[in-house]
PDB file of C-alpha atoms in Angstrom:
ATOM      1  CA  UNK A   1      -1.209  13.270  -6.081  1.00 42.00           C
ATOM      2  CA  UNK A   2      -0.464   9.197  -6.727  1.00 49.00           C
ATOM      3  CA  UNK A   3       1.798   7.727  -9.216  1.00 49.00           C
ATOM      4  CA  UNK A   4      -0.133   6.076 -12.103  1.00 48.00           C
ATOM      5  CA  UNK A   5       0.312   3.515 -14.886  1.00 47.00           C
ATOM      6  CA  UNK A   6      -3.366   2.417 -17.539  1.00 57.00           C
ATOM      7  CA  UNK A   7      -5.150   1.424 -14.279  1.00 73.00           C
ATOM      8  CA  UNK A   8      -7.899  -0.880 -16.054  1.00 88.00           C
ATOM      9  CA  UNK A   9     -10.339  -2.837 -14.271  1.00 91.00           C
ATOM     10  CA  UNK A  10      -9.705  -6.627 -15.713  1.00 95.00           C
ATOM     11  CA  UNK A  11     -11.582 -10.151 -15.042  1.00 96.00           C
ATOM     12  CA  UNK A  12      -8.559 -12.474 -14.098  1.00 97.00           C
ATOM     13  CA  UNK A  13      -8.264 -16.212 -14.265  1.00 98.00           C
ATOM     14  CA  UNK A  14      -6.149 -17.623 -11.388  1.00 98.00           C
ATOM     15  CA  UNK A  15      -3.362 -19.177 -13.394  1.00 97.00           C
ATOM     16  CA  UNK A  16      -2.245 -21.223 -10.075  1.00 97.00           C
ATOM     17  CA  UNK A  17      -1.404 -20.528  -6.384  1.00 98.00           C
ATOM     18  CA  UNK A  18       1.629 -22.093  -3.431  1.00 98.00           C
ATOM     19  CA  UNK A  19       2.371 -21.794  -0.309  1.00 98.00           C
ATOM     20  CA  UNK A  20       5.167 -19.152   0.485  1.00 98.00           C
ATOM     21  CA  UNK A  21       5.646 -20.182   4.080  1.00 98.00           C
ATOM     22  CA  UNK A  22       3.515 -20.511   7.439  1.00 97.00           C
ATOM     23  CA  UNK A  23       0.099 -19.053   6.573  1.00 97.00           C
ATOM     24  CA  UNK A  24       1.315 -17.395   2.667  1.00 98.00           C
ATOM     25  CA  UNK A  25      -0.042 -18.208  -0.360  1.00 98.00           C
ATOM     26  CA  UNK A  26       1.129 -16.467  -3.638  1.00 98.00           C
ATOM     27  CA  UNK A  27      -1.509 -15.713  -6.565  1.00 98.00           C
ATOM     28  CA  UNK A  28      -0.051 -16.069  -9.869  1.00 98.00           C
ATOM     29  CA  UNK A  29      -2.670 -14.131 -11.818  1.00 98.00           C
ATOM     30  CA  UNK A  30      -3.477 -13.552 -15.575  1.00 98.00           C
ATOM     31  CA  UNK A  31      -6.380 -11.716 -18.274  1.00 97.00           C
ATOM     32  CA  UNK A  32      -8.538 -14.535 -19.150  1.00 97.00           C
ATOM     33  CA  UNK A  33      -8.400 -12.976 -23.008  1.00 94.00           C
ATOM     34  CA  UNK A  34      -4.471 -13.707 -22.387  1.00 93.00           C
ATOM     35  CA  UNK A  35      -3.553  -9.995 -23.482  1.00 94.00           C
ATOM     36  CA  UNK A  36      -0.678  -8.349 -22.707  1.00 96.00           C
ATOM     37  CA  UNK A  37      -1.360  -6.435 -19.006  1.00 97.00           C
ATOM     38  CA  UNK A  38      -0.533  -3.106 -17.966  1.00 96.00           C
ATOM     39  CA  UNK A  39       2.310  -1.986 -17.618  1.00 96.00           C
ATOM     40  CA  UNK A  40       4.265  -0.825 -13.291  1.00 97.00           C
ATOM     41  CA  UNK A  41       6.407  -0.414 -11.625  1.00 97.00           C
ATOM     42  CA  UNK A  42       8.062  -1.652  -7.922  1.00 98.00           C
ATOM     43  CA  UNK A  43       5.623  -0.649  -5.369  1.00 97.00           C
ATOM     44  CA  UNK A  44       3.161  -0.916  -7.530  1.00 97.00           C
ATOM     45  CA  UNK A  45      -0.735  -2.484  -5.918  1.00 95.00           C
ATOM     46  CA  UNK A  46      -3.513  -3.751  -7.116  1.00 96.00           C
ATOM     47  CA  UNK A  47      -7.043  -4.400  -6.881  1.00 94.00           C
ATOM     48  CA  UNK A  48      -8.318  -7.179  -5.769  1.00 95.00           C
ATOM     49  CA  UNK A  49     -12.892  -8.728  -5.798  1.00 93.00           C
ATOM     50  CA  UNK A  50     -12.876 -11.287  -3.762  1.00 91.00           C
ATOM     51  CA  UNK A  51     -16.368 -13.036  -2.979  1.00 85.00           C
ATOM     52  CA  UNK A  52     -18.520 -11.869  -0.171  1.00 81.00           C
ATOM     53  CA  UNK A  53     -17.908  -8.054  -1.898  1.00 71.00           C
ATOM     54  CA  UNK A  54     -15.058  -8.043  -0.485  1.00 82.00           C
ATOM     55  CA  UNK A  55     -11.951  -5.226  -2.570  1.00 88.00           C
ATOM     56  CA  UNK A  56      -8.205  -5.951  -0.407  1.00 90.00           C
ATOM     57  CA  UNK A  57      -5.237  -4.142  -2.203  1.00 93.00           C
ATOM     58  CA  UNK A  58      -2.371  -6.212  -2.144  1.00 96.00           C
ATOM     59  CA  UNK A  59       1.196  -5.122  -3.513  1.00 97.00           C
ATOM     60  CA  UNK A  60       2.485  -6.803  -7.009  1.00 98.00           C
ATOM     61  CA  UNK A  61       5.656  -8.790  -6.063  1.00 98.00           C
ATOM     62  CA  UNK A  62       6.637 -10.530  -9.648  1.00 95.00           C
ATOM     63  CA  UNK A  63       8.900  -8.964 -12.241  1.00 96.00           C
ATOM     64  CA  UNK A  64       7.337  -5.499 -14.623  1.00 97.00           C
ATOM     65  CA  UNK A  65       9.358  -7.356 -17.633  1.00 96.00           C
ATOM     66  CA  UNK A  66       6.216 -10.287 -16.787  1.00 97.00           C
ATOM     67  CA  UNK A  67       3.282  -7.879 -18.914  1.00 96.00           C
ATOM     68  CA  UNK A  68       1.159 -11.585 -19.011  1.00 97.00           C
ATOM     69  CA  UNK A  69       1.541 -12.286 -15.151  1.00 97.00           C
ATOM     70  CA  UNK A  70       1.524 -10.860 -12.168  1.00 98.00           C
ATOM     71  CA  UNK A  71       1.814 -11.995  -8.452  1.00 98.00           C
ATOM     72  CA  UNK A  72       0.526 -11.238  -5.517  1.00 98.00           C
ATOM     73  CA  UNK A  73       0.908 -12.800  -2.392  1.00 98.00           C
ATOM     74  CA  UNK A  74      -2.200 -12.748   1.649  1.00 97.00           C
ATOM     75  CA  UNK A  75      -0.577 -13.552   4.593  1.00 97.00           C
ATOM     76  CA  UNK A  76      -3.723 -15.303   6.146  1.00 96.00           C
ATOM     77  CA  UNK A  77      -4.659 -12.767   9.443  1.00 90.00           C
ATOM     78  CA  UNK A  78      -7.208 -14.767  11.391  1.00 83.00           C
ATOM     79  CA  UNK A  79      -7.924 -10.510  13.152  1.00 77.00           C
ATOM     80  CA  UNK A  80      -9.083  -8.854   9.233  1.00 76.00           C
ATOM     81  CA  UNK A  81     -11.468  -8.238   7.565  1.00 77.00           C
ATOM     82  CA  UNK A  82     -12.051 -11.048   5.502  1.00 85.00           C
ATOM     83  CA  UNK A  83      -9.528 -10.236   2.900  1.00 90.00           C
ATOM     84  CA  UNK A  84      -7.065 -12.830   3.443  1.00 93.00           C
ATOM     85  CA  UNK A  85      -9.076 -15.579   5.153  1.00 93.00           C
ATOM     86  CA  UNK A  86     -11.384 -15.243   1.495  1.00 94.00           C
ATOM     87  CA  UNK A  87      -8.194 -15.968  -0.365  1.00 95.00           C
ATOM     88  CA  UNK A  88      -7.199 -18.793   1.645  1.00 96.00           C
ATOM     89  CA  UNK A  89     -10.172 -20.888   2.258  1.00 94.00           C
ATOM     90  CA  UNK A  90     -12.104 -20.294  -1.033  1.00 95.00           C
ATOM     91  CA  UNK A  91      -9.974 -18.487  -4.131  1.00 96.00           C
ATOM     92  CA  UNK A  92      -8.730 -21.411  -6.144  1.00 97.00           C
ATOM     93  CA  UNK A  93      -6.611 -22.101  -8.849  1.00 97.00           C
ATOM     94  CA  UNK A  94      -8.518 -21.235 -12.401  1.00 97.00           C
ATOM     95  CA  UNK A  95     -11.250 -19.016 -10.493  1.00 97.00           C
ATOM     96  CA  UNK A  96     -11.824 -15.916 -12.301  1.00 97.00           C
ATOM     97  CA  UNK A  97     -11.397 -12.964 -10.896  1.00 96.00           C
ATOM     98  CA  UNK A  98     -11.796  -9.121 -11.175  1.00 96.00           C
ATOM     99  CA  UNK A  99      -8.624  -6.847 -10.536  1.00 96.00           C
ATOM    100  CA  UNK A 100      -8.363  -3.380 -10.780  1.00 94.00           C
ATOM    101  CA  UNK A 101      -4.850  -1.620 -10.880  1.00 92.00           C
ATOM    102  CA  UNK A 102      -2.469  -1.437 -11.462  1.00 95.00           C
ATOM    103  CA  UNK A 103      -1.911   1.996  -8.445  1.00 93.00           C
ATOM    104  CA  UNK A 104       1.683   2.741  -7.477  1.00 95.00           C
ATOM    105  CA  UNK A 105       1.670   4.898  -3.956  1.00 93.00           C
ATOM    106  CA  UNK A 106       5.318   3.503  -3.351  1.00 96.00           C
ATOM    107  CA  UNK A 107       7.654   4.587  -5.823  1.00 96.00           C
ATOM    108  CA  UNK A 108      10.970   3.459  -6.346  1.00 98.00           C
ATOM    109  CA  UNK A 109      13.201   6.812  -6.775  1.00 97.00           C
ATOM    110  CA  UNK A 110      15.832   6.892  -8.184  1.00 97.00           C
ATOM    111  CA  UNK A 111      19.014   5.970  -5.275  1.00 98.00           C
ATOM    112  CA  UNK A 112      23.185   5.593  -5.898  1.00 98.00           C
ATOM    113  CA  UNK A 113      22.111   3.495  -2.601  1.00 98.00           C
ATOM    114  CA  UNK A 114      19.520   2.208  -0.619  1.00 98.00           C
ATOM    115  CA  UNK A 115      18.214   0.032   2.719  1.00 98.00           C
ATOM    116  CA  UNK A 116      15.328  -1.823   2.931  1.00 98.00           C
ATOM    117  CA  UNK A 117      13.465  -3.229   5.630  1.00 98.00           C
ATOM    118  CA  UNK A 118      10.790  -5.486   5.841  1.00 98.00           C
ATOM    119  CA  UNK A 119       8.957  -7.554   8.435  1.00 98.00           C
ATOM    120  CA  UNK A 120       6.467 -10.022   7.374  1.00 97.00           C
ATOM    121  CA  UNK A 121       4.133  -9.381   4.680  1.00 97.00           C
ATOM    122  CA  UNK A 122       6.115  -6.082   3.980  1.00 97.00           C
ATOM    123  CA  UNK A 123       8.729  -7.713   1.973  1.00 98.00           C
ATOM    124  CA  UNK A 124       6.262  -7.946  -0.785  1.00 98.00           C
ATOM    125  CA  UNK A 125       5.960  -4.791  -2.450  1.00 98.00           C
ATOM    126  CA  UNK A 126      10.293  -5.002  -1.769  1.00 98.00           C
ATOM    127  CA  UNK A 127      11.283  -7.752  -3.542  1.00 98.00           C
ATOM    128  CA  UNK A 128      11.129  -6.119  -7.207  1.00 98.00           C
ATOM    129  CA  UNK A 129      12.563  -3.393  -6.150  1.00 98.00           C
ATOM    130  CA  UNK A 130      15.947  -4.859  -4.654  1.00 98.00           C
ATOM    131  CA  UNK A 131      15.136  -6.509  -8.802  1.00 98.00           C
ATOM    132  CA  UNK A 132      15.437  -2.604 -10.057  1.00 98.00           C
ATOM    133  CA  UNK A 133      17.824  -1.848  -7.614  1.00 98.00           C
ATOM    134  CA  UNK A 134      20.094  -4.375  -9.049  1.00 97.00           C
ATOM    135  CA  UNK A 135      19.532  -3.617 -12.451  1.00 97.00           C
ATOM    136  CA  UNK A 136      20.394  -0.279 -11.766  1.00 98.00           C
ATOM    137  CA  UNK A 137      23.633  -0.631 -10.836  1.00 98.00           C
ATOM    138  CA  UNK A 138      23.060   0.833  -8.057  1.00 98.00           C
ATOM    139  CA  UNK A 139      24.468  -0.658  -3.200  1.00 98.00           C
ATOM    140  CA  UNK A 140      21.570  -2.292  -1.092  1.00 98.00           C
ATOM    141  CA  UNK A 141      21.017  -4.112   1.328  1.00 98.00           C
ATOM    142  CA  UNK A 142      17.248  -5.487   3.264  1.00 98.00           C
ATOM    143  CA  UNK A 143      16.400  -6.376   6.528  1.00 98.00           C
ATOM    144  CA  UNK A 144      13.826  -9.018   6.403  1.00 98.00           C
ATOM    145  CA  UNK A 145      12.134  -9.403  10.300  1.00 98.00           C
ATOM    146  CA  UNK A 146      10.064 -11.812  11.346  1.00 97.00           C
ATOM    147  CA  UNK A 147       8.382 -13.967  13.430  1.00 97.00           C
ATOM    148  CA  UNK A 148      10.306 -17.885  12.719  1.00 98.00           C
ATOM    149  CA  UNK A 149      11.714 -18.838   9.848  1.00 97.00           C
ATOM    150  CA  UNK A 150       8.755 -20.290   8.197  1.00 98.00           C
ATOM    151  CA  UNK A 151       6.706 -17.412   8.034  1.00 97.00           C
ATOM    152  CA  UNK A 152       8.761 -15.453   6.495  1.00 98.00           C
ATOM    153  CA  UNK A 153       7.483 -15.688   2.471  1.00 98.00           C
ATOM    154  CA  UNK A 154      10.723 -15.644  -0.148  1.00 98.00           C
ATOM    155  CA  UNK A 155      13.942 -15.039   2.983  1.00 98.00           C
ATOM    156  CA  UNK A 156      15.483 -18.522   1.522  1.00 97.00           C
ATOM    157  CA  UNK A 157      14.955 -17.231  -2.483  1.00 97.00           C
ATOM    158  CA  UNK A 158      16.555 -13.856  -1.470  1.00 98.00           C
ATOM    159  CA  UNK A 159      18.851 -14.623   1.148  1.00 98.00           C
ATOM    160  CA  UNK A 160      20.164 -17.640  -1.308  1.00 97.00           C
ATOM    161  CA  UNK A 161      20.692 -15.448  -4.930  1.00 97.00           C
ATOM    162  CA  UNK A 162      22.125 -12.572  -2.326  1.00 97.00           C
ATOM    163  CA  UNK A 163      23.769 -14.564   0.471  1.00 97.00           C
ATOM    164  CA  UNK A 164      26.113 -10.390   1.159  1.00 96.00           C
ATOM    165  CA  UNK A 165      22.765  -8.534   0.890  1.00 98.00           C
ATOM    166  CA  UNK A 166      20.268 -10.105   2.479  1.00 98.00           C
ATOM    167  CA  UNK A 167      20.409 -10.484   6.641  1.00 98.00           C
ATOM    168  CA  UNK A 168      16.670 -11.974   7.672  1.00 98.00           C
ATOM    169  CA  UNK A 169      15.832 -11.580  11.513  1.00 98.00           C
ATOM    170  CA  UNK A 170      13.553 -14.144  12.316  1.00 98.00           C
ATOM    171  CA  UNK A 171      12.967 -13.169  16.565  1.00 97.00           C
ATOM    172  CA  UNK A 172      12.979 -16.510  17.612  1.00 97.00           C
ATOM    173  CA  UNK A 173      16.449 -17.305  16.737  1.00 97.00           C
ATOM    174  CA  UNK A 174      17.849 -13.320  17.120  1.00 97.00           C
ATOM    175  CA  UNK A 175      14.908 -10.714  18.109  1.00 97.00           C
ATOM    176  CA  UNK A 176      14.401  -7.854  17.303  1.00 96.00           C
ATOM    177  CA  UNK A 177      15.783  -5.843  14.689  1.00 97.00           C
ATOM    178  CA  UNK A 178      18.515  -3.970  15.539  1.00 97.00           C
ATOM    179  CA  UNK A 179      17.063  -0.755  14.401  1.00 97.00           C
ATOM    180  CA  UNK A 180      19.552   2.323  15.721  1.00 96.00           C
ATOM    181  CA  UNK A 181      22.467   0.455  15.004  1.00 96.00           C
ATOM    182  CA  UNK A 182      20.569  -0.685  11.648  1.00 96.00           C
ATOM    183  CA  UNK A 183      19.314   3.557  10.795  1.00 97.00           C
ATOM    184  CA  UNK A 184      21.479   5.309  13.121  1.00 93.00           C
ATOM    185  CA  UNK A 185      25.058   5.515  10.507  1.00 90.00           C
ATOM    186  CA  UNK A 186      22.972   5.620   7.087  1.00 95.00           C
ATOM    187  CA  UNK A 187      25.592   7.577   4.785  1.00 95.00           C
ATOM    188  CA  UNK A 188      24.101  10.688   3.123  1.00 95.00           C
ATOM    189  CA  UNK A 189      22.660   8.944   0.477  1.00 97.00           C
ATOM    190  CA  UNK A 190      21.158   6.548   1.832  1.00 98.00           C
ATOM    191  CA  UNK A 191      17.047   5.477   1.268  1.00 98.00           C
ATOM    192  CA  UNK A 192      15.053   3.993   2.945  1.00 98.00           C
ATOM    193  CA  UNK A 193      12.167   1.879   2.333  1.00 98.00           C
ATOM    194  CA  UNK A 194      10.470   0.074   4.171  1.00 98.00           C
ATOM    195  CA  UNK A 195       7.206  -2.123   5.331  1.00 97.00           C
ATOM    196  CA  UNK A 196       5.560  -3.982   7.649  1.00 96.00           C
ATOM    197  CA  UNK A 197       3.574  -3.853  11.095  1.00 94.00           C
ATOM    198  CA  UNK A 198       2.526  -0.435  11.984  1.00 93.00           C
ATOM    199  CA  UNK A 199       5.059  -1.023  14.799  1.00 94.00           C
ATOM    200  CA  UNK A 200       8.490  -1.191  12.871  1.00 96.00           C
ATOM    201  CA  UNK A 201       7.254   1.674  10.581  1.00 96.00           C
ATOM    202  CA  UNK A 202       6.803   3.387  13.549  1.00 94.00           C
ATOM    203  CA  UNK A 203      10.534   3.146  14.962  1.00 96.00           C
ATOM    204  CA  UNK A 204      11.414   3.757  12.052  1.00 97.00           C
ATOM    205  CA  UNK A 205      10.849   6.798  11.425  1.00 94.00           C
ATOM    206  CA  UNK A 206      10.947   8.491  14.793  1.00 95.00           C
ATOM    207  CA  UNK A 207      15.105   7.034  13.520  1.00 96.00           C
ATOM    208  CA  UNK A 208      14.963   7.987  10.121  1.00 95.00           C
ATOM    209  CA  UNK A 209      15.554  11.788   9.251  1.00 90.00           C
ATOM    210  CA  UNK A 210      11.757  11.573   6.346  1.00 89.00           C
ATOM    211  CA  UNK A 211      14.095  13.270   3.776  1.00 92.00           C
ATOM    212  CA  UNK A 212      14.980  10.238   3.179  1.00 95.00           C
ATOM    213  CA  UNK A 213      12.322   6.687   4.375  1.00 96.00           C
ATOM    214  CA  UNK A 214       9.476   5.942   2.072  1.00 96.00           C
ATOM    215  CA  UNK A 215       6.805   3.362   3.734  1.00 95.00           C
ATOM    216  CA  UNK A 216       4.194   1.465   2.920  1.00 94.00           C
ATOM    217  CA  UNK A 217       2.037   0.636   4.837  1.00 91.00           C
ATOM    218  CA  UNK A 218      -1.093  -1.969   5.477  1.00 84.00           C
ATOM    219  CA  UNK A 219      -2.886  -0.703   7.122  1.00 78.00           C
ATOM    220  CA  UNK A 220      -4.935   2.760   8.662  1.00 78.00           C
ATOM    221  CA  UNK A 221      -1.959   4.505  10.781  1.00 76.00           C
ATOM    222  CA  UNK A 222      -3.231   4.290  14.196  1.00 75.00           C
ATOM    223  CA  UNK A 223      -5.668   8.664  14.880  1.00 68.00           C
ATOM    224  CA  UNK A 224      -3.783  10.407  17.536  1.00 61.00           C
ATOM    225  CA  UNK A 225      -5.294  11.840  20.582  1.00 50.00           C
ATOM    226  CA  UNK A 226      -2.680  15.596  20.486  1.00 44.00           C
ATOM    227  CA  UNK A 227      -3.730  15.603  16.313  1.00 59.00           C
ATOM    228  CA  UNK A 228      -6.460  18.439  14.799  1.00 58.00           C
ATOM    229  CA  UNK A 229     -10.037  18.163  13.652  1.00 60.00           C
ATOM    230  CA  UNK A 230     -12.717  18.071  16.008  1.00 65.00           C
ATOM    231  CA  UNK A 231     -14.806  16.539  15.214  1.00 82.00           C
ATOM    232  CA  UNK A 232     -18.105  18.686  14.359  1.00 88.00           C
ATOM    233  CA  UNK A 233     -20.353  19.685  11.344  1.00 94.00           C
ATOM    234  CA  UNK A 234     -18.736  21.453   8.083  1.00 96.00           C
ATOM    235  CA  UNK A 235     -19.979  22.075   4.297  1.00 96.00           C
ATOM    236  CA  UNK A 236     -18.684  20.710   1.167  1.00 97.00           C
ATOM    237  CA  UNK A 237     -19.016  22.310  -1.839  1.00 97.00           C
ATOM    238  CA  UNK A 238     -19.176  20.122  -5.274  1.00 96.00           C
ATOM    239  CA  UNK A 239     -17.520  22.563  -7.244  1.00 95.00           C
ATOM    240  CA  UNK A 240     -17.901  20.612 -10.898  1.00 94.00           C
ATOM    241  CA  UNK A 241     -22.391  21.183  -9.977  1.00 93.00           C
ATOM    242  CA  UNK A 242     -21.983  23.890  -6.908  1.00 94.00           C
ATOM    243  CA  UNK A 243     -24.067  21.681  -4.463  1.00 94.00           C
ATOM    244  CA  UNK A 244     -23.438  21.469  -1.207  1.00 96.00           C
ATOM    245  CA  UNK A 245     -23.479  18.867   0.382  1.00 97.00           C
ATOM    246  CA  UNK A 246     -23.615  18.909   4.858  1.00 96.00           C
ATOM    247  CA  UNK A 247     -21.337  16.312   6.408  1.00 96.00           C
ATOM    248  CA  UNK A 248     -21.577  15.378  10.680  1.00 94.00           C
ATOM    249  CA  UNK A 249     -19.618  15.320  13.215  1.00 92.00           C
ATOM    250  CA  UNK A 250     -18.008  11.846  12.557  1.00 89.00           C
ATOM    251  CA  UNK A 251     -18.518  11.576   8.974  1.00 93.00           C
ATOM    252  CA  UNK A 252     -15.813  11.493   6.232  1.00 94.00           C
ATOM    253  CA  UNK A 253     -17.137  13.697   3.336  1.00 96.00           C
ATOM    254  CA  UNK A 254     -17.234  10.446   1.037  1.00 96.00           C
ATOM    255  CA  UNK A 255     -20.029   9.154   3.239  1.00 95.00           C
ATOM    256  CA  UNK A 256     -22.212  12.521   3.735  1.00 96.00           C
ATOM    257  CA  UNK A 257     -21.733  12.131  -0.447  1.00 96.00           C
ATOM    258  CA  UNK A 258     -22.751   8.433  -0.482  1.00 94.00           C
ATOM    259  CA  UNK A 259     -25.862   9.872   1.315  1.00 94.00           C
ATOM    260  CA  UNK A 260     -26.341  12.025  -1.284  1.00 93.00           C
ATOM    261  CA  UNK A 261     -26.352   9.495  -3.628  1.00 93.00           C
ATOM    262  CA  UNK A 262     -22.957  10.359  -5.246  1.00 92.00           C
ATOM    263  CA  UNK A 263     -20.144   7.929  -6.271  1.00 90.00           C
ATOM    264  CA  UNK A 264     -17.201   8.740  -5.293  1.00 91.00           C
ATOM    265  CA  UNK A 265     -14.211   5.859  -6.717  1.00 87.00           C
ATOM    266  CA  UNK A 266     -12.959   4.380  -3.423  1.00 87.00           C
ATOM    267  CA  UNK A 267     -11.817   1.101  -1.721  1.00 84.00           C
ATOM    268  CA  UNK A 268      -8.816   0.398   1.122  1.00 87.00           C
ATOM    269  CA  UNK A 269     -11.960   3.011   2.763  1.00 90.00           C
ATOM    270  CA  UNK A 270      -8.662   3.677   5.361  1.00 89.00           C
ATOM    271  CA  UNK A 271      -6.958   6.314   3.166  1.00 91.00           C
ATOM    272  CA  UNK A 272      -3.346   4.440   2.153  1.00 90.00           C
ATOM    273  CA  UNK A 273      -4.849   2.984  -1.528  1.00 88.00           C
ATOM    274  CA  UNK A 274      -5.823   6.221  -2.095  1.00 89.00           C
ATOM    275  CA  UNK A 275      -8.591   5.582  -5.239  1.00 88.00           C
ATOM    276  CA  UNK A 276     -10.244   8.348  -3.278  1.00 93.00           C
ATOM    277  CA  UNK A 277      -7.684  10.921  -3.981  1.00 93.00           C
ATOM    278  CA  UNK A 278      -9.656  14.303  -4.879  1.00 96.00           C
ATOM    279  CA  UNK A 279      -8.242  17.867  -6.211  1.00 96.00           C
ATOM    280  CA  UNK A 280      -8.991  20.138  -3.358  1.00 97.00           C
ATOM    281  CA  UNK A 281     -10.123  23.654  -4.496  1.00 97.00           C
ATOM    282  CA  UNK A 282      -9.906  26.046  -1.607  1.00 96.00           C
ATOM    283  CA  UNK A 283     -11.036  25.187   2.525  1.00 96.00           C
ATOM    284  CA  UNK A 284      -8.566  23.311   4.396  1.00 95.00           C
ATOM    285  CA  UNK A 285      -8.879  19.709   4.666  1.00 95.00           C
ATOM    286  CA  UNK A 286      -7.829  17.285   8.475  1.00 93.00           C
ATOM    287  CA  UNK A 287      -5.741  15.148   6.603  1.00 93.00           C
ATOM    288  CA  UNK A 288      -6.738  11.705   8.207  1.00 92.00           C
ATOM    289  CA  UNK A 289      -4.872   9.376   5.388  1.00 92.00           C
ATOM    290  CA  UNK A 290      -2.134   7.644   5.818  1.00 88.00           C
ATOM    291  CA  UNK A 291      -0.060   8.572   1.795  1.00 89.00           C
ATOM    292  CA  UNK A 292       0.681  11.928   1.972  1.00 90.00           C
ATOM    293  CA  UNK A 293       3.520  13.046   3.683  1.00 85.00           C
ATOM    294  CA  UNK A 294       3.955  16.142   5.304  1.00 84.00           C
ATOM    295  CA  UNK A 295       4.499  18.608   2.158  1.00 87.00           C
ATOM    296  CA  UNK A 296       1.516  17.322   0.763  1.00 91.00           C
ATOM    297  CA  UNK A 297      -0.369  17.678   3.543  1.00 91.00           C
ATOM    298  CA  UNK A 298       0.422  21.745   3.835  1.00 92.00           C
ATOM    299  CA  UNK A 299       0.121  22.603   0.497  1.00 94.00           C
ATOM    300  CA  UNK A 300      -3.372  21.126   0.751  1.00 95.00           C
ATOM    301  CA  UNK A 301      -4.051  20.551  -3.337  1.00 95.00           C
ATOM    302  CA  UNK A 302      -5.771  17.208  -2.628  1.00 95.00           C
ATOM    303  CA  UNK A 303      -7.550  14.717   0.234  1.00 96.00           C
ATOM    304  CA  UNK A 304      -8.553  11.549   0.894  1.00 95.00           C
ATOM    305  CA  UNK A 305     -12.893  12.371   0.635  1.00 96.00           C
ATOM    306  CA  UNK A 306     -12.852   8.102   2.660  1.00 94.00           C
ATOM    307  CA  UNK A 307     -11.294   9.175   5.247  1.00 93.00           C
ATOM    308  CA  UNK A 308     -10.828  12.784   5.765  1.00 93.00           C
ATOM    309  CA  UNK A 309     -12.832  16.232   7.258  1.00 94.00           C
ATOM    310  CA  UNK A 310     -12.149  19.159   7.497  1.00 94.00           C
ATOM    311  CA  UNK A 311     -10.839  22.270   9.891  1.00 93.00           C
ATOM    312  CA  UNK A 312     -12.493  25.021   7.689  1.00 94.00           C
ATOM    313  CA  UNK A 313     -15.869  25.273   7.491  1.00 94.00           C
ATOM    314  CA  UNK A 314     -16.294  24.952   4.456  1.00 96.00           C
ATOM    315  CA  UNK A 315     -14.320  22.709   1.803  1.00 96.00           C
ATOM    316  CA  UNK A 316     -14.632  23.441  -2.083  1.00 97.00           C
ATOM    317  CA  UNK A 317     -13.393  19.639  -3.597  1.00 97.00           C
ATOM    318  CA  UNK A 318     -13.236  19.494  -7.744  1.00 96.00           C
ATOM    319  CA  UNK A 319     -16.433  16.401  -8.228  1.00 95.00           C
TER     320      UNK A 319
END
């Protein structure tokens, strides 16, 4: 299962908002009651409940040691689903919001050497990882690509603080990241952490061994036409009640459960946040999420029901 800390639903206030780059604004959030926030570790994210009944996930990009402030940074995506637009056009300092978290699907594992690869707003979960690697005495470097220098949040501060470890690569000045050179001669102990747009993640995955690569997606991985899982009907058995729920072709398990009036925790509905992860008792899931590793998928012990279906005629779930 994903790594969680003291996940809570909190009423929080936006203490301040600040421009970090072109179309990127950061929000500093604090508890309305002034209390300490739940502990978190680098790679964690929170669910932000926004105006218009919108819930979106944003990486925590501040300092875990600061128990009074959670910082997120949001890119205004014109072609997005409305979450970033709500942050940029409706949310203001002093506003109160509901925040749920933290949850960590992208934890920083102990290592002696790290390569961090960021693309655009993918820098956000990596910022606290850099500080953690530095504090642990590990060797590390960051290669950070973006379209223009002015659009790359935190780039100037990171390069100034670590001039020998941080390589800022604006595309309009230096072209695309040279991933074959970057990944082609890694030391055996180097662990690679990458976050950014899908083309970057796909390219890194094609060049880097899975046992050393850790990625986080902000959108669902495109589904290949060659992946298994015909769109046929199957049944879901709820282990706790014994109820049997039919799932129609083209319908996710979550959609079928909701059609039955069942309330299952969920958030992203894209298989990227981990909120709906459910234990599998029996059957073979059709994993369509972007979270589980190849080993976890092969084990079939758990699934993300918001996008998942079945390869078997029946699934028995711990619900």
